[in-house]
mmCIF file of C-alpha atoms and ligand atoms in Angstrom:
data_model
loop_
_atom_site.group_PDB
_atom_site.id
_atom_site.type_symbol
_atom_site.label_atom_id
_atom_site.label_comp_id
_atom_site.label_asym_id
_atom_site.label_seq_id
_atom_site.Cartn_x
_atom_site.Cartn_y
_atom_site.Cartn_z
ATOM 1 C CA UNK A 229 -39.739 -15.082 207.364
ATOM 2 C CA UNK A 230 -36.701 -14.152 205.303
ATOM 3 C CA UNK A 231 -35.314 -10.614 205.020
ATOM 4 C CA UNK A 232 -36.704 -10.533 201.487
ATOM 5 C CA UNK A 233 -40.182 -11.556 202.714
ATOM 6 C CA UNK A 234 -40.044 -8.846 205.382
ATOM 7 C CA UNK A 235 -38.990 -6.183 202.889
ATOM 8 C CA UNK A 236 -41.667 -7.261 200.394
ATOM 9 C CA UNK A 237 -44.357 -7.072 203.055
ATOM 10 C CA UNK A 238 -43.299 -3.591 204.199
ATOM 11 C CA UNK A 239 -42.880 -2.252 200.657
ATOM 12 C CA UNK A 240 -46.378 -3.484 199.817
ATOM 13 C CA UNK A 241 -47.883 -1.464 202.636
ATOM 14 C CA UNK A 242 -45.692 1.621 202.327
ATOM 15 C CA UNK A 243 -47.041 4.405 200.077
ATOM 16 C CA UNK A 244 -44.715 5.158 197.160
ATOM 17 C CA UNK A 245 -43.881 8.635 198.528
ATOM 18 C CA UNK A 246 -42.288 7.166 201.686
ATOM 19 C CA UNK A 247 -38.633 6.114 201.660
ATOM 20 C CA UNK A 248 -37.594 3.064 203.646
ATOM 21 C CA UNK A 249 -34.327 3.194 205.581
ATOM 22 C CA UNK A 250 -33.277 -0.358 206.475
ATOM 23 C CA UNK A 251 -31.735 0.100 209.920
ATOM 24 C CA UNK A 252 -28.917 -2.422 209.944
ATOM 25 C CA UNK A 253 -27.085 -1.545 213.180
ATOM 26 C CA UNK A 254 -25.641 -4.573 215.017
ATOM 27 C CA UNK A 255 -26.309 -6.844 212.021
ATOM 28 C CA UNK A 256 -23.423 -8.346 210.053
ATOM 29 C CA UNK A 257 -22.783 -7.357 206.437
ATOM 30 C CA UNK A 258 -24.072 -10.745 205.180
ATOM 31 C CA UNK A 259 -27.521 -9.772 206.453
ATOM 32 C CA UNK A 260 -27.277 -6.355 204.813
ATOM 33 C CA UNK A 261 -26.359 -8.106 201.556
ATOM 34 C CA UNK A 262 -29.521 -10.210 201.806
ATOM 35 C CA UNK A 263 -31.493 -6.981 201.905
ATOM 36 C CA UNK A 264 -29.384 -5.531 199.089
ATOM 37 C CA UNK A 265 -30.019 -8.584 196.926
ATOM 38 C CA UNK A 266 -33.735 -8.176 197.594
ATOM 39 C CA UNK A 267 -33.473 -4.666 196.093
ATOM 40 C CA UNK A 268 -32.909 -2.482 199.180
ATOM 41 C CA UNK A 269 -30.463 0.376 198.544
ATOM 42 C CA UNK A 270 -30.967 2.719 201.519
ATOM 43 C CA UNK A 271 -29.469 1.728 204.877
ATOM 44 C CA UNK A 272 -29.194 3.418 208.260
ATOM 45 C CA UNK A 273 -26.590 3.050 211.005
ATOM 46 C CA UNK A 274 -26.314 4.751 214.374
ATOM 47 C CA UNK A 275 -22.730 4.200 215.552
ATOM 48 C CA UNK A 276 -19.871 5.981 213.741
ATOM 49 C CA UNK A 277 -17.289 3.171 213.960
ATOM 50 C CA UNK A 278 -19.680 0.479 212.812
ATOM 51 C CA UNK A 279 -20.926 2.769 210.047
ATOM 52 C CA UNK A 280 -17.428 3.513 208.741
ATOM 53 C CA UNK A 281 -16.511 -0.181 208.875
ATOM 54 C CA UNK A 282 -19.545 -1.318 206.881
ATOM 55 C CA UNK A 283 -19.505 1.296 204.102
ATOM 56 C CA UNK A 284 -16.498 -0.144 202.191
ATOM 57 C CA UNK A 285 -17.873 -3.688 202.510
ATOM 58 C CA UNK A 286 -21.121 -2.883 200.704
ATOM 59 C CA UNK A 287 -21.680 -2.138 196.984
ATOM 60 C CA UNK A 288 -21.024 1.445 195.894
ATOM 61 C CA UNK A 289 -24.648 2.152 194.942
ATOM 62 C CA UNK A 290 -25.815 1.843 198.554
ATOM 63 C CA UNK A 291 -27.023 5.091 200.131
ATOM 64 C CA UNK A 292 -26.399 5.614 203.824
ATOM 65 C CA UNK A 293 -28.243 7.653 206.413
ATOM 66 C CA UNK A 294 -26.652 8.284 209.771
ATOM 67 C CA UNK A 295 -29.330 8.090 212.483
ATOM 68 C CA UNK A 296 -27.494 8.079 215.833
ATOM 69 C CA UNK A 297 -26.004 10.512 218.279
ATOM 70 C CA UNK A 298 -22.892 11.997 216.709
ATOM 71 C CA UNK A 299 -19.989 13.452 218.639
ATOM 72 C CA UNK A 300 -18.007 16.166 216.920
ATOM 73 C CA UNK A 301 -14.763 14.163 217.132
ATOM 74 C CA UNK A 302 -16.384 11.413 214.999
ATOM 75 C CA UNK A 303 -17.466 13.555 212.060
ATOM 76 C CA UNK A 304 -14.806 12.279 209.700
ATOM 77 C CA UNK A 305 -16.041 8.699 210.135
ATOM 78 C CA UNK A 306 -19.548 9.657 209.068
ATOM 79 C CA UNK A 307 -19.756 12.755 206.892
ATOM 80 C CA UNK A 308 -17.774 11.520 203.870
ATOM 81 C CA UNK A 309 -20.252 8.639 203.423
ATOM 82 C CA UNK A 310 -23.671 9.781 204.658
ATOM 83 C CA UNK A 311 -26.172 11.047 202.079
ATOM 84 C CA UNK A 312 -28.230 12.363 205.002
ATOM 85 C CA UNK A 313 -27.403 12.931 208.677
ATOM 86 C CA UNK A 314 -30.820 12.478 210.273
ATOM 87 C CA UNK A 315 -29.889 12.999 213.886
ATOM 88 C CA UNK A 316 -28.483 16.501 214.328
ATOM 89 C CA UNK A 317 -29.433 17.210 217.912
ATOM 90 C CA UNK A 318 -27.515 20.290 219.118
ATOM 91 C CA UNK A 319 -26.333 23.715 218.006
ATOM 92 C CA UNK A 320 -22.767 22.643 218.756
ATOM 93 C CA UNK A 321 -23.067 19.700 216.350
ATOM 94 C CA UNK A 322 -24.767 21.861 213.733
ATOM 95 C CA UNK A 323 -21.868 24.306 213.783
ATOM 96 C CA UNK A 324 -19.260 21.532 213.720
ATOM 97 C CA UNK A 325 -20.869 19.870 210.683
ATOM 98 C CA UNK A 326 -21.052 23.237 208.939
ATOM 99 C CA UNK A 327 -17.346 23.815 209.643
ATOM 100 C CA UNK A 328 -16.495 20.356 208.294
ATOM 101 C CA UNK A 329 -18.507 21.143 205.160
ATOM 102 C CA UNK A 330 -16.671 24.457 204.693
ATOM 103 C CA UNK A 331 -13.269 22.793 205.161
ATOM 104 C CA UNK A 332 -14.128 20.013 202.696
ATOM 105 C CA UNK A 333 -16.003 22.056 200.107
ATOM 106 C CA UNK A 334 -19.291 20.245 200.739
ATOM 107 C CA UNK A 335 -22.870 21.077 201.595
ATOM 108 C CA UNK A 336 -24.054 18.467 204.077
ATOM 109 C CA UNK A 337 -27.747 17.467 204.016
ATOM 110 C CA UNK A 338 -29.169 17.168 207.514
ATOM 111 C CA UNK A 339 -32.380 16.701 209.476
ATOM 112 C CA UNK A 340 -32.933 18.412 212.805
ATOM 113 C CA UNK A 341 -33.910 15.948 215.526
ATOM 114 C CA UNK A 342 -36.851 17.046 217.641
ATOM 115 C CA UNK A 343 -36.830 15.754 221.201
ATOM 116 C CA UNK A 344 -40.202 14.062 221.548
ATOM 117 C CA UNK A 345 -42.131 13.422 224.724
ATOM 118 C CA UNK A 346 -41.169 10.900 227.331
ATOM 119 C CA UNK A 347 -38.308 9.315 225.449
ATOM 120 C CA UNK A 348 -35.452 8.209 227.704
ATOM 121 C CA UNK A 349 -32.893 9.876 225.468
ATOM 122 C CA UNK A 350 -32.053 13.470 226.191
ATOM 123 C CA UNK A 351 -30.990 14.105 222.611
ATOM 124 C CA UNK A 352 -32.752 16.532 220.345
ATOM 125 C CA UNK A 353 -33.916 20.112 220.012
ATOM 126 C CA UNK A 354 -37.113 21.574 221.461
ATOM 127 C CA UNK A 355 -39.636 23.248 219.151
ATOM 128 C CA UNK A 356 -38.415 26.589 220.446
ATOM 129 C CA UNK A 357 -34.774 25.736 219.642
ATOM 130 C CA UNK A 358 -35.712 24.754 216.119
ATOM 131 C CA UNK A 359 -37.691 27.931 215.502
ATOM 132 C CA UNK A 360 -34.785 29.952 216.796
ATOM 133 C CA UNK A 361 -32.415 28.311 214.347
ATOM 134 C CA UNK A 362 -34.581 29.600 211.515
ATOM 135 C CA UNK A 363 -35.775 32.888 213.015
ATOM 136 C CA UNK A 364 -32.446 34.270 214.147
ATOM 137 C CA UNK A 365 -31.197 33.720 210.636
ATOM 138 C CA UNK A 366 -28.744 31.081 211.692
ATOM 139 C CA UNK A 367 -29.626 29.297 208.480
ATOM 140 C CA UNK A 368 -28.044 31.729 205.990
ATOM 141 C CA UNK A 369 -24.824 31.774 208.000
ATOM 142 C CA UNK A 370 -24.666 27.978 208.011
ATOM 143 C CA UNK A 371 -23.849 27.877 204.320
ATOM 144 C CA UNK A 372 -22.461 24.373 204.288
ATOM 145 C CA UNK A 373 -25.620 22.744 205.578
ATOM 146 C CA UNK A 374 -28.748 21.877 203.692
ATOM 147 C CA UNK A 375 -31.744 21.725 206.014
ATOM 148 C CA UNK A 376 -33.779 18.857 204.593
ATOM 149 C CA UNK A 377 -36.378 18.416 207.356
ATOM 150 C CA UNK A 378 -37.093 16.928 210.764
ATOM 151 C CA UNK A 379 -36.523 13.606 212.499
ATOM 152 C CA UNK A 380 -38.077 12.260 215.679
ATOM 153 C CA UNK A 381 -38.537 9.136 217.775
ATOM 154 C CA UNK A 382 -41.886 8.627 219.467
ATOM 155 C CA UNK A 383 -42.186 7.676 223.125
ATOM 156 C CA UNK A 384 -41.358 4.005 223.628
ATOM 157 C CA UNK A 385 -44.810 2.731 224.622
ATOM 158 C CA UNK A 386 -47.594 0.401 223.466
ATOM 159 C CA UNK A 387 -50.084 3.235 223.905
ATOM 160 C CA UNK A 388 -50.980 4.307 220.383
ATOM 161 C CA UNK A 389 -52.596 7.540 221.580
ATOM 162 C CA UNK A 390 -49.269 8.653 223.077
ATOM 163 C CA UNK A 391 -47.370 7.721 219.925
ATOM 164 C CA UNK A 392 -49.879 9.542 217.733
ATOM 165 C CA UNK A 393 -49.665 12.641 219.923
ATOM 166 C CA UNK A 394 -45.869 12.636 219.444
ATOM 167 C CA UNK A 395 -46.189 12.241 215.680
ATOM 168 C CA UNK A 396 -48.868 14.933 215.516
ATOM 169 C CA UNK A 397 -46.514 17.316 217.329
ATOM 170 C CA UNK A 398 -43.621 16.859 214.938
ATOM 171 C CA UNK A 399 -45.946 16.907 211.915
ATOM 172 C CA UNK A 400 -47.372 20.250 213.084
ATOM 173 C CA UNK A 401 -43.890 21.705 213.594
ATOM 174 C CA UNK A 402 -42.812 20.500 210.156
ATOM 175 C CA UNK A 403 -45.837 22.145 208.513
ATOM 176 C CA UNK A 404 -45.422 25.374 210.482
ATOM 177 C CA UNK A 405 -41.786 25.746 209.463
ATOM 178 C CA UNK A 406 -42.701 25.208 205.834
ATOM 179 C CA UNK A 407 -45.431 27.843 206.116
ATOM 180 C CA UNK A 408 -43.372 30.410 207.968
ATOM 181 C CA UNK A 409 -40.242 30.055 205.876
ATOM 182 C CA UNK A 410 -41.427 29.642 202.281
ATOM 183 C CA UNK A 411 -37.849 30.047 201.048
ATOM 184 C CA UNK A 412 -37.153 26.623 202.578
ATOM 185 C CA UNK A 413 -40.026 24.828 200.931
ATOM 186 C CA UNK A 414 -38.109 23.337 198.031
ATOM 187 C CA UNK A 415 -35.550 21.648 200.249
ATOM 188 C CA UNK A 416 -37.159 21.270 203.679
ATOM 189 C CA UNK A 417 -39.268 18.307 202.575
ATOM 190 C CA UNK A 418 -38.435 15.299 204.743
ATOM 191 C CA UNK A 419 -40.208 14.102 207.862
ATOM 192 C CA UNK A 420 -38.427 11.048 209.269
ATOM 193 C CA UNK A 421 -40.698 9.364 211.807
ATOM 194 C CA UNK A 422 -41.688 5.747 212.402
ATOM 195 C CA UNK A 423 -39.814 2.584 213.384
ATOM 196 C CA UNK A 424 -40.730 -1.104 213.585
ATOM 197 C CA UNK A 425 -43.507 -0.773 216.161
ATOM 198 C CA UNK A 426 -45.124 2.405 214.958
ATOM 199 C CA UNK A 427 -44.429 3.131 211.294
ATOM 200 C CA UNK A 428 -48.047 2.756 210.066
ATOM 201 C CA UNK A 429 -49.010 5.542 212.496
ATOM 202 C CA UNK A 430 -46.100 7.642 211.234
ATOM 203 C CA UNK A 431 -47.297 7.241 207.647
ATOM 204 C CA UNK A 432 -50.698 8.524 208.791
ATOM 205 C CA UNK A 433 -48.928 11.627 210.130
ATOM 206 C CA UNK A 434 -47.048 12.532 206.989
ATOM 207 C CA UNK A 435 -43.816 10.543 207.237
ATOM 208 C CA UNK A 436 -41.646 10.773 204.118
ATOM 209 C CA UNK A 437 -38.955 8.530 205.634
ATOM 210 C CA UNK A 438 -39.435 5.529 207.939
ATOM 211 C CA UNK A 439 -36.486 3.865 209.707
ATOM 212 C CA UNK A 440 -37.109 0.151 210.198
ATOM 213 C CA UNK A 441 -34.701 -2.369 211.715
ATOM 214 C CA UNK A 442 -36.287 -5.210 213.669
ATOM 215 C CA UNK A 443 -39.201 -5.775 211.261
ATOM 216 C CA UNK A 444 -36.651 -6.365 208.473
ATOM 217 C CA UNK A 445 -33.651 -8.033 210.117
ATOM 218 C CA UNK A 446 -35.175 -9.528 213.288
ATOM 219 C CA UNK A 447 -34.081 -8.848 216.848
ATOM 220 C CA UNK A 448 -30.638 -7.320 217.384
ATOM 221 C CA UNK A 449 -28.069 -9.163 219.506
ATOM 222 C CA UNK A 450 -26.306 -6.538 221.589
HETATM 223 C C1 PLP B 1747 -32.546 1.491 215.932
HETATM 224 C C2 PLP B 1747 -33.241 2.684 215.396
HETATM 225 C C3 PLP B 1747 -34.367 2.548 214.579
HETATM 226 C C4 PLP B 1747 -34.979 1.219 214.186
HETATM 227 O O1 PLP B 1747 -35.549 0.559 215.290
HETATM 228 P P1 PLP B 1747 -36.425 -0.761 215.116
HETATM 229 O O2 PLP B 1747 -37.335 -0.732 216.292
HETATM 230 O O3 PLP B 1747 -35.486 -1.906 215.141
HETATM 231 O O4 PLP B 1747 -37.156 -0.658 213.828
HETATM 232 C C5 PLP B 1747 -34.958 3.711 214.082
HETATM 233 N N1 PLP B 1747 -34.475 4.925 214.375
HETATM 234 C C6 PLP B 1747 -33.382 5.093 215.159
HETATM 235 C C7 PLP B 1747 -32.906 6.476 215.440
HETATM 236 C C8 PLP B 1747 -32.738 3.982 215.695
HETATM 237 O O5 PLP B 1747 -31.668 4.162 216.480
#
């Protein structure tokens, strides 16, 4: 199957309201261009250096999401080019991105990453952390951030019940925040869940963004 065939198959199954991020990490620019030539315009990368190296090699109408752990000393590699930083996973990072936005006269669109279930990674906020960010009025003081929604990665398992429980948790949090903070409703609209193995389940649980690598580009060579 070619990259174009893979994209066509996914786009056929994906409801129109769901955006597809083609996760191109570890793949060379020639492969990204195959996806671009098949019509894909939204790409995701998870390592700052690789991200910054690829951006100038791709056409200017490509949109980039950053989806990996971001250290505050790498902001300048990522923030000038990312249309959305999906993986904001700590208060420290939140404040650093806000400060970068203030210094550069920009409002940076971000998603808060919820730490889901049994995932090996320790990155991400708890539900309680996320509520606190909104309840203690941190949001109005973080003027150079736009809170666009939530991101999460389900437990890495074949067990669909476990994956669905993870997605149900983040979906419930997303809906609760929108209910409790109506002033956010116009902008807090994105729920980024679902990857190659589990994206149809994510769509069932309200995904507005899915992040798919392997099902488009094949296995990564690390
Ligand atoms: C790599 C990655 C993906 C895509 O994973 P695949 O299983 O290849 O689809 C999605 N989200 C994040 C955060 C990733 O790092």
